[in-house]
Structure formats: structure tokens, C-alpha cells
Amino acid sequence: MKFRALFDRLQFTVSPLLLLYSTVWVLGLIAGLCCANAYAYSLYLSENFFVSGYISFIGLVAVTVLPIVLVGFSLLKTMPFLTCLVISVESVCRGYCGMLVFLVLGGGAWVVRFLILFSSACASVIMWWLIFCHRYVDRQRLKRDILIGILLAVIVSVVDIILIAPFLSELFLYIKEGFAYSCWI
């Protein structure tokens, strides 16, 4: 009897559109993993791969805020195709970056992957919050929540630039020195 009530509850909360979005997310992650795996064997990857390029504050804010703005726009205009497109691009990028970090750093990637993908992970949470919570709400509340999401994404970007990026660069210098020392011995 309780199983039937749980099944009825799931039917109410899981719509075909949310199932489509989740499927697109998982397929995008798999595609990103496969692309990174294929790319890694055609290029020599090292720790210098990560510390050679720096992202600007404007670039970090764009990477963090743009998915939220696009998802908010697609929810306001009821454009599920645009939502699917944003979800797929976001998941391919996350899978690709996460796999490259894993391929370069191996067992130590669990710490560094979270630090590198911190802003993206927070933006994904905000993006999915907008998608799940605002399917059947009025436009005024949706607009307010989109602005709150954008503000949160900007705050996350500032925290990333001020706190996480300096720590991560020092961590990479430590890793690079340890790698050079182990190769020297």
C-alpha cells in the first residue's frame, strides 16, 4: 500500500520534461568524458596544462552566469529546446573538464577537481534549482528568482577569484615542485 502512494507521488513530481532534461544531462556528461578521453591520448598532458592558462574575472563570471541567464530566459519564454541545449552544453563541459583533471592528476584529482569546477558546480545547482522549482510559478516570482540566481552566481565567482584561485595556484606550484623532485630522483 505504501509503495502505491510513493509511486503516485513520483508520478506527480517527475514530468516527462524533467526526465528529458535529466537524460540530456547524463548523455552530455558521457559525451564530455568520451571527448576528454579521446583528446588526452592525442596530446601530452601534464600539470603545466592547468597552470598555463588563467581565466579572467569577466570570463569566470560569464561561465558562471551565462547558463543561469539562458535557462532563466528559456523558462520565461517557455522554450524547452533552449533549456535542453544549455543543459547539454553545461554537462559536456563539466564531463570534459572533470575527466581531463582526472587524467592529468590521477588519484589526487578528487581534491583539485572540486576546486577547479567550483564555480561551475555552484552554477549547476542554481540552474537546476530554477528548472525544478519554477515550472508552474508566476512570472514575477520567476524573474525575482532569476535575479537572485544571477546575484548568487556573481558572488560565487568573486569567492572563487578571491579565495579558491590563489589556493589552487599555490597547490599547483606545490604539485609541480613535487613532480619535478620525484622525476629528479
PDB file of C-alpha atoms in Angstrom:
ATOM      1  CA  MET A   1       0.000   0.000   0.000  1.00  0.00           C
ATOM      2  CA  LYS A   2       2.805   2.415   0.833  1.00  0.00           C
ATOM      3  CA  PHE A   3       4.534   1.565  -2.451  1.00  0.00           C
ATOM      4  CA  ARG A   4       1.449   2.655  -4.368  1.00  0.00           C
ATOM      5  CA  ALA A   5       1.385   6.022  -2.555  1.00  0.00           C
ATOM      6  CA  LEU A   6       5.092   6.527  -3.291  1.00  0.00           C
ATOM      7  CA  PHE A   7       4.548   5.686  -6.964  1.00  0.00           C
ATOM      8  CA  ASP A   8       1.653   8.178  -7.177  1.00  0.00           C
ATOM      9  CA  ARG A   9       3.854  10.844  -5.582  1.00  0.00           C
ATOM     10  CA  LEU A  10       6.659  10.168  -8.096  1.00  0.00           C
ATOM     11  CA  GLN A  11       4.235  10.450 -10.990  1.00  0.00           C
ATOM     12  CA  PHE A  12       3.249  13.888  -9.734  1.00  0.00           C
ATOM     13  CA  THR A  13       6.807  15.179  -9.290  1.00  0.00           C
ATOM     14  CA  VAL A  14       8.561  13.607 -12.287  1.00  0.00           C
ATOM     15  CA  SER A  15       7.287  15.084 -15.512  1.00  0.00           C
ATOM     16  CA  PRO A  16       8.383  13.961 -18.966  1.00  0.00           C
ATOM     17  CA  LEU A  17      10.159  17.279 -19.464  1.00  0.00           C
ATOM     18  CA  LEU A  18      12.253  16.816 -16.306  1.00  0.00           C
ATOM     19  CA  LEU A  19      13.024  13.279 -17.397  1.00  0.00           C
ATOM     20  CA  LEU A  20      14.185  14.653 -20.752  1.00  0.00           C
ATOM     21  CA  TYR A  21      16.383  17.250 -19.035  1.00  0.00           C
ATOM     22  CA  SER A  22      17.949  14.617 -16.783  1.00  0.00           C
ATOM     23  CA  THR A  23      18.607  12.324 -19.745  1.00  0.00           C
ATOM     24  CA  VAL A  24      20.211  15.163 -21.695  1.00  0.00           C
ATOM     25  CA  TRP A  25      22.408  15.947 -18.648  1.00  0.00           C
ATOM     26  CA  VAL A  26      23.609  12.346 -18.284  1.00  0.00           C
ATOM     27  CA  LEU A  27      24.236  11.936 -22.020  1.00  0.00           C
ATOM     28  CA  GLY A  28      26.157  15.218 -22.053  1.00  0.00           C
ATOM     29  CA  LEU A  29      28.351  14.054 -19.173  1.00  0.00           C
ATOM     30  CA  ILE A  30      29.087  10.813 -21.016  1.00  0.00           C
ATOM     31  CA  ALA A  31      29.886  12.718 -24.224  1.00  0.00           C
ATOM     32  CA  GLY A  32      32.234  15.042 -22.312  1.00  0.00           C
ATOM     33  CA  LEU A  33      34.010  12.095 -20.706  1.00  0.00           C
ATOM     34  CA  CYS A  34      34.453  10.385 -24.076  1.00  0.00           C
ATOM     35  CA  CYS A  35      35.727  13.562 -25.761  1.00  0.00           C
ATOM     36  CA  ALA A  36      38.241  14.187 -22.991  1.00  0.00           C
ATOM     37  CA  ASN A  37      39.438  10.606 -23.117  1.00  0.00           C
ATOM     38  CA  ALA A  38      39.961  10.814 -26.887  1.00  0.00           C
ATOM     39  CA  TYR A  39      41.662  14.213 -26.608  1.00  0.00           C
ATOM     40  CA  ALA A  40      44.036  13.097 -23.863  1.00  0.00           C
ATOM     41  CA  TYR A  41      45.646  10.437 -25.995  1.00  0.00           C
ATOM     42  CA  SER A  42      46.294  12.829 -28.872  1.00  0.00           C
ATOM     43  CA  LEU A  43      48.032  15.413 -26.656  1.00  0.00           C
ATOM     44  CA  TYR A  44      50.692  15.205 -23.991  1.00  0.00           C
ATOM     45  CA  LEU A  45      49.011  16.355 -20.795  1.00  0.00           C
ATOM     46  CA  SER A  46      50.933  17.483 -17.751  1.00  0.00           C
ATOM     47  CA  GLU A  47      50.456  19.646 -14.692  1.00  0.00           C
ATOM     48  CA  ASN A  48      51.507  22.628 -16.799  1.00  0.00           C
ATOM     49  CA  PHE A  49      48.306  22.094 -18.759  1.00  0.00           C
ATOM     50  CA  PHE A  50      46.324  23.547 -15.845  1.00  0.00           C
ATOM     51  CA  VAL A  51      48.605  26.331 -14.680  1.00  0.00           C
ATOM     52  CA  SER A  52      49.488  27.634 -18.131  1.00  0.00           C
ATOM     53  CA  GLY A  53      46.229  29.491 -18.679  1.00  0.00           C
ATOM     54  CA  TYR A  54      44.463  31.914 -16.407  1.00  0.00           C
ATOM     55  CA  ILE A  55      40.824  32.856 -16.633  1.00  0.00           C
ATOM     56  CA  SER A  56      39.851  36.470 -16.190  1.00  0.00           C
ATOM     57  CA  PHE A  57      37.210  37.664 -13.781  1.00  0.00           C
ATOM     58  CA  ILE A  58      34.916  38.539 -16.692  1.00  0.00           C
ATOM     59  CA  GLY A  59      35.410  35.075 -18.199  1.00  0.00           C
ATOM     60  CA  LEU A  60      34.669  33.365 -14.902  1.00  0.00           C
ATOM     61  CA  VAL A  61      31.538  35.438 -14.358  1.00  0.00           C
ATOM     62  CA  ALA A  62      30.415  34.682 -17.926  1.00  0.00           C
ATOM     63  CA  VAL A  63      30.933  30.940 -17.452  1.00  0.00           C
ATOM     64  CA  THR A  64      29.050  31.052 -14.173  1.00  0.00           C
ATOM     65  CA  VAL A  65      26.249  33.476 -15.014  1.00  0.00           C
ATOM     66  CA  LEU A  66      25.546  32.692 -18.676  1.00  0.00           C
ATOM     67  CA  PRO A  67      23.903  29.274 -18.098  1.00  0.00           C
ATOM     68  CA  ILE A  68      21.651  30.780 -15.416  1.00  0.00           C
ATOM     69  CA  VAL A  69      20.645  33.670 -17.668  1.00  0.00           C
ATOM     70  CA  LEU A  70      19.931  31.353 -20.607  1.00  0.00           C
ATOM     71  CA  VAL A  71      17.929  28.898 -18.508  1.00  0.00           C
ATOM     72  CA  GLY A  72      16.015  31.776 -16.937  1.00  0.00           C
ATOM     73  CA  PHE A  73      15.251  33.203 -20.374  1.00  0.00           C
ATOM     74  CA  SER A  74      14.129  29.812 -21.647  1.00  0.00           C
ATOM     75  CA  LEU A  75      11.862  29.353 -18.617  1.00  0.00           C
ATOM     76  CA  LEU A  76      10.359  32.822 -19.049  1.00  0.00           C
ATOM     77  CA  LYS A  77       9.675  32.265 -22.742  1.00  0.00           C
ATOM     78  CA  THR A  78       8.800  28.560 -22.260  1.00  0.00           C
ATOM     79  CA  MET A  79      11.437  27.330 -24.693  1.00  0.00           C
ATOM     80  CA  PRO A  80      12.330  23.754 -23.651  1.00  0.00           C
ATOM     81  CA  PHE A  81      14.661  23.376 -26.642  1.00  0.00           C
ATOM     82  CA  LEU A  82      16.906  26.178 -25.342  1.00  0.00           C
ATOM     83  CA  THR A  83      16.845  24.635 -21.869  1.00  0.00           C
ATOM     84  CA  CYS A  84      17.944  21.279 -23.331  1.00  0.00           C
ATOM     85  CA  LEU A  85      20.697  22.999 -25.290  1.00  0.00           C
ATOM     86  CA  VAL A  86      22.046  24.831 -22.234  1.00  0.00           C
ATOM     87  CA  ILE A  87      21.882  21.685 -20.102  1.00  0.00           C
ATOM     88  CA  SER A  88      23.712  19.638 -22.721  1.00  0.00           C
ATOM     89  CA  VAL A  89      26.480  22.201 -23.250  1.00  0.00           C
ATOM     90  CA  GLU A  90      26.927  22.618 -19.487  1.00  0.00           C
ATOM     91  CA  SER A  91      27.132  18.872 -18.895  1.00  0.00           C
ATOM     92  CA  VAL A  92      29.529  18.241 -21.793  1.00  0.00           C
ATOM     93  CA  CYS A  93      31.848  20.945 -20.441  1.00  0.00           C
ATOM     94  CA  ARG A  94      31.686  19.551 -16.893  1.00  0.00           C
ATOM     95  CA  GLY A  95      32.362  15.998 -18.051  1.00  0.00           C
ATOM     96  CA  TYR A  96      35.205  17.126 -20.304  1.00  0.00           C
ATOM     97  CA  CYS A  97      36.956  19.247 -17.654  1.00  0.00           C
ATOM     98  CA  GLY A  98      36.437  16.692 -14.901  1.00  0.00           C
ATOM     99  CA  MET A  99      37.874  13.874 -16.979  1.00  0.00           C
ATOM    100  CA  LEU A 100      40.906  15.926 -18.069  1.00  0.00           C
ATOM    101  CA  VAL A 101      41.655  16.723 -14.430  1.00  0.00           C
ATOM    102  CA  PHE A 102      41.387  13.038 -13.603  1.00  0.00           C
ATOM    103  CA  LEU A 103      43.637  12.004 -16.489  1.00  0.00           C
ATOM    104  CA  VAL A 104      46.337  14.518 -15.577  1.00  0.00           C
ATOM    105  CA  LEU A 105      46.372  14.153 -11.807  1.00  0.00           C
ATOM    106  CA  GLY A 106      45.164  10.600 -11.316  1.00  0.00           C
ATOM    107  CA  GLY A 107      44.404   9.765  -7.700  1.00  0.00           C
ATOM    108  CA  GLY A 108      44.839  13.326  -6.453  1.00  0.00           C
ATOM    109  CA  ALA A 109      42.166  14.630  -8.770  1.00  0.00           C
ATOM    110  CA  TRP A 110      39.364  14.332  -6.227  1.00  0.00           C
ATOM    111  CA  VAL A 111      40.501  17.486  -4.394  1.00  0.00           C
ATOM    112  CA  VAL A 112      41.604  19.513  -7.379  1.00  0.00           C
ATOM    113  CA  ARG A 113      38.540  18.663  -9.482  1.00  0.00           C
ATOM    114  CA  PHE A 114      36.241  20.212  -6.881  1.00  0.00           C
ATOM    115  CA  LEU A 115      38.385  23.341  -6.704  1.00  0.00           C
ATOM    116  CA  ILE A 116      38.680  23.741 -10.476  1.00  0.00           C
ATOM    117  CA  LEU A 117      34.984  23.139 -11.085  1.00  0.00           C
ATOM    118  CA  PHE A 118      33.757  25.051  -8.009  1.00  0.00           C
ATOM    119  CA  SER A 119      32.038  27.902  -9.861  1.00  0.00           C
ATOM    120  CA  SER A 120      30.574  25.564 -12.434  1.00  0.00           C
ATOM    121  CA  ALA A 121      29.219  23.239  -9.755  1.00  0.00           C
ATOM    122  CA  CYS A 122      27.563  26.111  -7.907  1.00  0.00           C
ATOM    123  CA  ALA A 123      26.115  27.454 -11.161  1.00  0.00           C
ATOM    124  CA  SER A 124      24.750  23.989 -11.957  1.00  0.00           C
ATOM    125  CA  VAL A 125      22.996  23.824  -8.604  1.00  0.00           C
ATOM    126  CA  ILE A 126      21.409  27.229  -9.197  1.00  0.00           C
ATOM    127  CA  MET A 127      20.467  26.254 -12.757  1.00  0.00           C
ATOM    128  CA  TRP A 128      18.815  23.012 -11.653  1.00  0.00           C
ATOM    129  CA  TRP A 129      17.058  24.853  -8.817  1.00  0.00           C
ATOM    130  CA  LEU A 130      15.489  27.192 -11.360  1.00  0.00           C
ATOM    131  CA  ILE A 131      14.481  24.278 -13.587  1.00  0.00           C
ATOM    132  CA  PHE A 132      12.963  22.113 -10.846  1.00  0.00           C
ATOM    133  CA  CYS A 133      11.262  24.757  -8.738  1.00  0.00           C
ATOM    134  CA  HIS A 134       9.895  27.093 -11.363  1.00  0.00           C
ATOM    135  CA  ARG A 135       7.889  25.019 -13.763  1.00  0.00           C
ATOM    136  CA  TYR A 136       4.471  26.210 -12.607  1.00  0.00           C
ATOM    137  CA  VAL A 137       5.034  29.581 -10.939  1.00  0.00           C
ATOM    138  CA  ASP A 138       4.098  33.087 -11.944  1.00  0.00           C
ATOM    139  CA  ARG A 139       6.423  35.289 -13.966  1.00  0.00           C
ATOM    140  CA  GLN A 140       7.100  37.827 -11.200  1.00  0.00           C
ATOM    141  CA  ARG A 141       8.423  35.193  -8.829  1.00  0.00           C
ATOM    142  CA  LEU A 142      10.433  33.591 -11.629  1.00  0.00           C
ATOM    143  CA  LYS A 143      12.017  36.937 -12.574  1.00  0.00           C
ATOM    144  CA  ARG A 144      12.890  37.603  -8.931  1.00  0.00           C
ATOM    145  CA  ASP A 145      14.444  34.158  -8.539  1.00  0.00           C
ATOM    146  CA  ILE A 146      16.422  34.539 -11.771  1.00  0.00           C
ATOM    147  CA  LEU A 147      17.877  37.792 -10.431  1.00  0.00           C
ATOM    148  CA  ILE A 148      18.675  36.076  -7.122  1.00  0.00           C
ATOM    149  CA  GLY A 149      20.359  33.249  -9.053  1.00  0.00           C
ATOM    150  CA  ILE A 150      22.436  35.711 -11.078  1.00  0.00           C
ATOM    151  CA  LEU A 151      23.465  37.548  -7.917  1.00  0.00           C
ATOM    152  CA  LEU A 152      24.442  34.250  -6.259  1.00  0.00           C
ATOM    153  CA  ALA A 153      26.471  33.277  -9.337  1.00  0.00           C
ATOM    154  CA  VAL A 154      28.356  36.593  -9.243  1.00  0.00           C
ATOM    155  CA  ILE A 155      29.051  36.111  -5.525  1.00  0.00           C
ATOM    156  CA  VAL A 156      30.333  32.589  -6.208  1.00  0.00           C
ATOM    157  CA  SER A 157      32.621  33.974  -8.932  1.00  0.00           C
ATOM    158  CA  VAL A 158      34.015  36.592  -6.562  1.00  0.00           C
ATOM    159  CA  VAL A 159      34.623  33.952  -3.881  1.00  0.00           C
ATOM    160  CA  ASP A 160      36.333  31.792  -6.496  1.00  0.00           C
ATOM    161  CA  ILE A 161      38.632  34.623  -7.593  1.00  0.00           C
ATOM    162  CA  ILE A 162      39.453  35.823  -4.065  1.00  0.00           C
ATOM    163  CA  LEU A 163      39.731  32.553  -2.119  1.00  0.00           C
ATOM    164  CA  ILE A 164      39.887  29.470  -4.303  1.00  0.00           C
ATOM    165  CA  ALA A 165      42.042  30.592  -7.240  1.00  0.00           C
ATOM    166  CA  PRO A 166      45.027  31.708  -5.088  1.00  0.00           C
ATOM    167  CA  PHE A 167      44.853  28.493  -3.050  1.00  0.00           C
ATOM    168  CA  LEU A 168      44.637  26.440  -6.236  1.00  0.00           C
ATOM    169  CA  SER A 169      47.615  28.181  -7.837  1.00  0.00           C
ATOM    170  CA  GLU A 170      49.722  27.563  -4.700  1.00  0.00           C
ATOM    171  CA  LEU A 171      48.589  23.949  -4.695  1.00  0.00           C
ATOM    172  CA  PHE A 172      49.639  23.538  -8.333  1.00  0.00           C
ATOM    173  CA  LEU A 173      53.053  25.037  -7.589  1.00  0.00           C
ATOM    174  CA  TYR A 174      53.446  22.522  -4.784  1.00  0.00           C
ATOM    175  CA  ILE A 175      52.353  19.675  -7.080  1.00  0.00           C
ATOM    176  CA  LYS A 176      54.701  20.879  -9.817  1.00  0.00           C
ATOM    177  CA  GLU A 177      57.681  21.037  -7.425  1.00  0.00           C
ATOM    178  CA  GLY A 178      56.854  17.582  -6.056  1.00  0.00           C
ATOM    179  CA  PHE A 179      56.569  16.182  -9.566  1.00  0.00           C
ATOM    180  CA  ALA A 180      59.923  17.701 -10.583  1.00  0.00           C
ATOM    181  CA  TYR A 181      61.555  16.360  -7.429  1.00  0.00           C
ATOM    182  CA  SER A 182      60.209  12.849  -7.989  1.00  0.00           C
ATOM    183  CA  CYS A 183      61.444  12.882 -11.611  1.00  0.00           C
ATOM    184  CA  TRP A 184      64.890  14.088 -10.487  1.00  0.00           C
ATOM    185  CA  ILE A 185      65.341  11.190  -8.069  1.00  0.00           C
TER     186      ILE A 185
END
